[in-house]
PDB file of C-alpha atoms and ligand atoms in Angstrom:
ATOM      1  CA  MET A  21     -19.189  22.947 -42.796  1.00 89.00           C
ATOM      2  CA  SER A  22     -18.754  22.975 -39.091  1.00 97.00           C
ATOM      3  CA  HIS A  23     -19.083  19.834 -36.964  1.00 98.00           C
ATOM      4  CA  ILE A  24     -19.088  18.940 -33.290  1.00 98.00           C
ATOM      5  CA  ALA A  25     -16.649  16.281 -32.133  1.00 98.00           C
ATOM      6  CA  TYR A  26     -16.079  14.889 -28.646  1.00 98.00           C
ATOM      7  CA  ILE A  27     -12.604  13.701 -27.745  1.00 98.00           C
ATOM      8  CA  GLY A  28     -11.763  11.438 -24.802  1.00 98.00           C
ATOM      9  CA  LEU A  29      -8.398  12.115 -23.170  1.00 98.00           C
ATOM     10  CA  GLY A  30      -6.534   9.665 -20.957  1.00 97.00           C
ATOM     11  CA  SER A  31      -3.064   9.299 -19.461  1.00 95.00           C
ATOM     12  CA  ASN A  32      -1.412   7.249 -16.740  1.00 93.00           C
ATOM     13  CA  LEU A  33       2.301   7.930 -17.299  1.00 91.00           C
ATOM     14  CA  GLU A  34       4.714  10.851 -16.988  1.00 87.00           C
ATOM     15  CA  ASN A  35       2.613  13.380 -15.071  1.00 92.00           C
ATOM     16  CA  PRO A  36      -0.859  12.570 -16.399  1.00 95.00           C
ATOM     17  CA  VAL A  37      -2.433  15.841 -15.200  1.00 96.00           C
ATOM     18  CA  GLN A  38       0.125  17.867 -17.149  1.00 95.00           C
ATOM     19  CA  GLN A  39      -0.247  15.594 -20.191  1.00 94.00           C
ATOM     20  CA  LEU A  40      -3.974  16.344 -20.277  1.00 96.00           C
ATOM     21  CA  LEU A  41      -3.692  20.084 -19.629  1.00 97.00           C
ATOM     22  CA  THR A  42      -1.158  20.401 -22.433  1.00 96.00           C
ATOM     23  CA  ALA A  43      -3.256  18.256 -24.757  1.00 97.00           C
ATOM     24  CA  LEU A  44      -6.345  20.431 -24.152  1.00 97.00           C
ATOM     25  CA  THR A  45      -4.390  23.532 -25.206  1.00 97.00           C
ATOM     26  CA  GLU A  46      -3.058  21.698 -28.228  1.00 97.00           C
ATOM     27  CA  LEU A  47      -6.554  20.611 -29.277  1.00 98.00           C
ATOM     28  CA  ASP A  48      -7.646  24.241 -29.230  1.00 97.00           C
ATOM     29  CA  GLN A  49      -4.648  25.173 -31.366  1.00 97.00           C
ATOM     30  CA  LEU A  50      -5.300  22.572 -34.069  1.00 97.00           C
ATOM     31  CA  ASP A  51      -6.012  24.023 -37.468  1.00 96.00           C
ATOM     32  CA  GLN A  52      -9.744  24.417 -38.139  1.00 97.00           C
ATOM     33  CA  CYS A  53     -10.600  23.341 -34.594  1.00 97.00           C
ATOM     34  CA  GLN A  54     -11.887  25.279 -31.651  1.00 97.00           C
ATOM     35  CA  LEU A  55     -12.196  23.960 -28.128  1.00 98.00           C
ATOM     36  CA  ILE A  56     -15.797  24.718 -27.072  1.00 97.00           C
ATOM     37  CA  ALA A  57     -15.799  22.994 -23.698  1.00 98.00           C
ATOM     38  CA  GLN A  58     -13.550  20.894 -21.517  1.00 97.00           C
ATOM     39  CA  SER A  59     -14.530  18.735 -18.576  1.00 97.00           C
ATOM     40  CA  SER A  60     -12.835  18.597 -15.221  1.00 97.00           C
ATOM     41  CA  LEU A  61     -10.067  16.064 -14.817  1.00 98.00           C
ATOM     42  CA  TYR A  62     -10.976  12.780 -13.137  1.00 98.00           C
ATOM     43  CA  SER A  63      -8.761  10.140 -11.640  1.00 97.00           C
ATOM     44  CA  SER A  64      -9.930   6.626 -12.498  1.00 96.00           C
ATOM     45  CA  LYS A  65      -9.007   3.039 -11.728  1.00 95.00           C
ATOM     46  CA  PRO A  66      -7.614   1.252 -14.775  1.00 94.00           C
ATOM     47  CA  VAL A  67     -10.104  -0.659 -16.873  1.00 92.00           C
ATOM     48  CA  GLY A  68      -8.304  -3.761 -18.130  1.00 89.00           C
ATOM     49  CA  PRO A  69      -5.038  -4.873 -16.511  1.00 90.00           C
ATOM     50  CA  GLN A  70      -4.908  -3.609 -12.904  1.00 90.00           C
ATOM     51  CA  ASP A  71      -1.100  -3.703 -12.557  1.00 91.00           C
ATOM     52  CA  GLN A  72      -0.700  -0.166 -13.871  1.00 91.00           C
ATOM     53  CA  PRO A  73      -1.108   3.342 -12.406  1.00 94.00           C
ATOM     54  CA  ASP A  74      -4.506   5.002 -12.097  1.00 96.00           C
ATOM     55  CA  PHE A  75      -5.527   7.103 -15.088  1.00 96.00           C
ATOM     56  CA  VAL A  76      -6.442  10.741 -15.416  1.00 97.00           C
ATOM     57  CA  ASN A  77      -9.348  11.233 -17.831  1.00 98.00           C
ATOM     58  CA  ALA A  78     -11.274  14.129 -19.343  1.00 98.00           C
ATOM     59  CA  VAL A  79     -13.471  14.901 -22.347  1.00 98.00           C
ATOM     60  CA  ALA A  80     -13.217  17.837 -24.757  1.00 98.00           C
ATOM     61  CA  LYS A  81     -15.849  19.251 -27.075  1.00 98.00           C
ATOM     62  CA  LEU A  82     -14.470  20.582 -30.353  1.00 98.00           C
ATOM     63  CA  GLN A  83     -16.003  22.533 -33.148  1.00 98.00           C
ATOM     64  CA  THR A  84     -14.196  21.524 -36.303  1.00 98.00           C
ATOM     65  CA  GLU A  85     -14.165  21.846 -40.061  1.00 98.00           C
ATOM     66  CA  LEU A  86     -12.058  18.703 -40.380  1.00 98.00           C
ATOM     67  CA  THR A  87     -13.463  15.422 -41.654  1.00 98.00           C
ATOM     68  CA  PRO A  88     -13.371  12.540 -39.150  1.00 98.00           C
ATOM     69  CA  LEU A  89     -10.334  10.861 -40.713  1.00 98.00           C
ATOM     70  CA  VAL A  90      -8.337  14.079 -40.959  1.00 98.00           C
ATOM     71  CA  LEU A  91      -9.222  14.843 -37.349  1.00 98.00           C
ATOM     72  CA  LEU A  92      -8.067  11.314 -36.436  1.00 98.00           C
ATOM     73  CA  ASP A  93      -4.731  12.003 -38.199  1.00 98.00           C
ATOM     74  CA  ARG A  94      -4.304  15.184 -36.127  1.00 98.00           C
ATOM     75  CA  LEU A  95      -5.138  13.369 -32.889  1.00 97.00           C
ATOM     76  CA  GLN A  96      -2.671  10.608 -33.661  1.00 95.00           C
ATOM     77  CA  ALA A  97       0.032  13.183 -34.480  1.00 94.00           C
ATOM     78  CA  LEU A  98      -0.611  14.823 -31.086  1.00 95.00           C
ATOM     79  CA  GLU A  99      -0.347  11.457 -29.343  1.00 92.00           C
ATOM     80  CA  GLN A 100       2.978  10.906 -31.094  1.00 89.00           C
ATOM     81  CA  SER A 101       4.249  14.323 -30.068  1.00 89.00           C
ATOM     82  CA  HIS A 102       3.646  13.304 -26.452  1.00 88.00           C
ATOM     83  CA  ARG A 103       6.012  10.424 -27.203  1.00 76.00           C
ATOM     84  CA  ARG A 104       3.251   8.007 -26.630  1.00 64.00           C
ATOM     85  CA  ILE A 105       4.387   4.823 -25.003  1.00 60.00           C
ATOM     86  CA  ARG A 106       2.185   1.882 -25.672  1.00 59.00           C
ATOM     87  CA  GLU A 107       3.918  -1.249 -24.584  1.00 61.00           C
ATOM     88  CA  ARG A 108       1.012  -3.615 -24.687  1.00 66.00           C
ATOM     89  CA  HIS A 109      -2.638  -3.794 -25.493  1.00 70.00           C
ATOM     90  CA  TRP A 110      -4.645  -2.087 -22.748  1.00 69.00           C
ATOM     91  CA  GLY A 111      -1.403  -1.177 -20.981  1.00 70.00           C
ATOM     92  CA  PRO A 112      -0.193   2.178 -19.626  1.00 73.00           C
ATOM     93  CA  ARG A 113       0.159   5.181 -21.938  1.00 79.00           C
ATOM     94  CA  THR A 114       1.349   8.802 -21.881  1.00 90.00           C
ATOM     95  CA  LEU A 115      -1.571  10.152 -23.902  1.00 94.00           C
ATOM     96  CA  ASP A 116      -4.610   8.632 -25.486  1.00 94.00           C
ATOM     97  CA  LEU A 117      -6.933  10.755 -27.618  1.00 97.00           C
ATOM     98  CA  ASP A 118     -10.092   8.968 -28.729  1.00 98.00           C
ATOM     99  CA  LEU A 119     -12.568  10.382 -31.195  1.00 98.00           C
ATOM    100  CA  LEU A 120     -15.783   9.503 -29.347  1.00 98.00           C
ATOM    101  CA  LEU A 121     -18.539  11.242 -31.288  1.00 98.00           C
ATOM    102  CA  TYR A 122     -18.731  13.242 -34.518  1.00 98.00           C
ATOM    103  CA  ASP A 123     -22.086  14.980 -34.851  1.00 98.00           C
ATOM    104  CA  ASP A 124     -24.649  12.148 -34.745  1.00 98.00           C
ATOM    105  CA  ASP A 125     -22.708  10.183 -37.331  1.00 98.00           C
ATOM    106  CA  PHE A 126     -22.056   6.461 -37.469  1.00 98.00           C
ATOM    107  CA  ILE A 127     -18.637   5.789 -38.992  1.00 98.00           C
ATOM    108  CA  THR A 128     -17.284   2.349 -39.726  1.00 97.00           C
ATOM    109  CA  ASN A 129     -13.890   2.415 -41.271  1.00 94.00           C
ATOM    110  CA  PRO A 130     -10.814   0.183 -40.832  1.00 96.00           C
ATOM    111  CA  ARG A 131      -9.179   3.047 -38.894  1.00 96.00           C
ATOM    112  CA  LEU A 132     -12.136   4.471 -37.059  1.00 98.00           C
ATOM    113  CA  THR A 133     -15.415   3.481 -35.425  1.00 98.00           C
ATOM    114  CA  VAL A 134     -17.742   6.273 -34.263  1.00 98.00           C
ATOM    115  CA  PRO A 135     -19.429   6.281 -31.794  1.00 98.00           C
ATOM    116  CA  HIS A 136     -16.364   4.840 -30.079  1.00 98.00           C
ATOM    117  CA  ALA A 137     -17.026   1.121 -29.582  1.00 96.00           C
ATOM    118  CA  HIS A 138     -16.535   1.035 -25.788  1.00 95.00           C
ATOM    119  CA  MET A 139     -17.543   4.517 -24.675  1.00 97.00           C
ATOM    120  CA  HIS A 140     -20.971   3.472 -23.396  1.00 97.00           C
ATOM    121  CA  GLU A 141     -19.332   0.984 -20.993  1.00 96.00           C
ATOM    122  CA  ARG A 142     -16.833   3.386 -19.474  1.00 97.00           C
ATOM    123  CA  GLY A 143     -17.574   5.708 -16.580  1.00 97.00           C
ATOM    124  CA  PHE A 144     -14.287   7.510 -17.195  1.00 97.00           C
ATOM    125  CA  VAL A 145     -15.711   8.646 -20.561  1.00 98.00           C
ATOM    126  CA  LEU A 146     -19.382   9.112 -19.643  1.00 98.00           C
ATOM    127  CA  LEU A 147     -19.005  11.138 -16.447  1.00 97.00           C
ATOM    128  CA  PRO A 148     -16.822  13.884 -17.983  1.00 98.00           C
ATOM    129  CA  LEU A 149     -19.019  13.809 -21.090  1.00 98.00           C
ATOM    130  CA  GLN A 150     -22.120  14.304 -18.979  1.00 98.00           C
ATOM    131  CA  GLU A 151     -20.439  17.161 -17.131  1.00 97.00           C
ATOM    132  CA  ILE A 152     -20.013  19.216 -20.319  1.00 98.00           C
ATOM    133  CA  SER A 153     -23.122  18.005 -22.200  1.00 98.00           C
ATOM    134  CA  PRO A 154     -25.765  16.823 -19.709  1.00 97.00           C
ATOM    135  CA  GLU A 155     -28.422  16.265 -22.396  1.00 97.00           C
ATOM    136  CA  ILE A 156     -26.276  14.268 -24.803  1.00 98.00           C
ATOM    137  CA  SER A 157     -27.149  10.856 -26.255  1.00 98.00           C
ATOM    138  CA  ILE A 158     -24.841   8.316 -27.806  1.00 98.00           C
ATOM    139  CA  PRO A 159     -26.351   7.448 -31.187  1.00 98.00           C
ATOM    140  CA  GLY A 160     -27.722   3.914 -30.996  1.00 97.00           C
ATOM    141  CA  LYS A 161     -27.213   3.685 -27.206  1.00 97.00           C
ATOM    142  CA  GLY A 162     -29.253   6.407 -25.538  1.00 97.00           C
ATOM    143  CA  LEU A 163     -28.916   9.161 -22.981  1.00 98.00           C
ATOM    144  CA  VAL A 164     -25.577   9.367 -21.211  1.00 98.00           C
ATOM    145  CA  THR A 165     -27.269  10.215 -17.885  1.00 97.00           C
ATOM    146  CA  GLU A 166     -29.314   7.015 -18.082  1.00 97.00           C
ATOM    147  CA  ILE A 167     -26.376   4.806 -19.003  1.00 97.00           C
ATOM    148  CA  LEU A 168     -24.338   6.307 -16.155  1.00 96.00           C
ATOM    149  CA  HIS A 169     -27.146   5.521 -13.786  1.00 95.00           C
ATOM    150  CA  TYR A 170     -26.680   1.789 -14.222  1.00 92.00           C
ATOM    151  CA  ILE A 171     -22.928   1.514 -14.836  1.00 94.00           C
ATOM    152  CA  GLY A 172     -22.033   3.723 -11.839  1.00 91.00           C
ATOM    153  CA  THR A 173     -19.048   5.965 -11.180  1.00 90.00           C
ATOM    154  CA  ASP A 174     -17.596   4.477  -7.998  1.00 85.00           C
ATOM    155  CA  ASP A 175     -14.063   4.201  -9.347  1.00 92.00           C
ATOM    156  CA  LEU A 176     -13.878   7.869 -10.413  1.00 95.00           C
ATOM    157  CA  GLN A 177     -12.710  10.861  -8.452  1.00 96.00           C
ATOM    158  CA  LEU A 178     -12.944  14.508  -9.414  1.00 96.00           C
ATOM    159  CA  LEU A 179      -9.480  16.086  -9.350  1.00 95.00           C
ATOM    160  CA  THR A 180      -8.924  19.593  -8.134  1.00 83.00           C
ATOM    161  CA  VAL A 181      -6.184  20.975 -10.306  1.00 70.00           C
ATOM    162  CA  THR A 182      -4.194  23.890  -8.981  1.00 62.00           C
ATOM    163  CA  GLU A 183      -1.793  25.299 -11.518  1.00 55.00           C
TER     164      GLU A 183
HETATM  165  N1  ROI B 219      -8.770   2.832 -17.880  1.00 95.46           N
HETATM  166  C1  ROI B 219      -9.054   4.054 -17.439  1.00 95.46           C
HETATM  167  N2  ROI B 219      -9.526   4.201 -16.201  1.00 95.46           N
HETATM  168  N3  ROI B 219      -8.905   5.167 -18.221  1.00 95.46           N
HETATM  169  C2  ROI B 219      -8.429   5.071 -19.484  1.00 95.46           C
HETATM  170  O1  ROI B 219      -8.294   6.102 -20.179  1.00 95.46           O
HETATM  171  C3  ROI B 219      -8.111   3.786 -19.995  1.00 95.46           C
HETATM  172  N4  ROI B 219      -7.683   3.616 -21.257  1.00 95.46           N
HETATM  173  C4  ROI B 219      -7.409   2.433 -21.742  1.00 95.46           C
HETATM  174  C5  ROI B 219      -7.560   1.177 -20.935  1.00 95.46           C
HETATM  175  C6  ROI B 219      -6.200   0.501 -20.836  1.00 95.46           C
HETATM  176  C7  ROI B 219      -8.577   0.280 -21.611  1.00 95.46           C
HETATM  177  N5  ROI B 219      -8.013   1.421 -19.591  1.00 95.46           N
HETATM  178  C8  ROI B 219      -8.309   2.669 -19.149  1.00 95.46           C
HETATM  179  O2  ROI B 219      -7.010   2.327 -22.995  1.00 95.46           O
END
């Protein structure tokens, strides 16, 4: 069975733009996964502690045969392969891959909560998500366009990436 999963990507260390571009290619190359769409890259002010570099964020849409927990394993392995540095809670990191949505499923598991618990509060997730799927709703929360309307996107900037 094929499923649709949305992945949030974030980085604020060691060339964040390159971290994300590489990660997008790697997502497409995962077994039983196909990258259907990728957003632009956005630069964003850190949510949480402010004494860290700005982030680069994006969202990817994957078609996958993997179950949510197996997909989570693959995402965590990718994070590790980017030698993820995570010194403190809500601190800087080389690569963060969050499983945001998996079909319209609600998943509550010690390792995984879907929809991602904070996604509806975060412009750096919602704006790229809206870019690739303008009609999408977050199960239990509502239309992304409507949520974005009241949380705003002032601290986000579209990046023009020239390779
Ligand atoms: N802030 C921004 N802007 N982007 C992120 O990806 C991000 N990720 C995090 C915390 C530290 C909460 N802040 C963030 O994990």
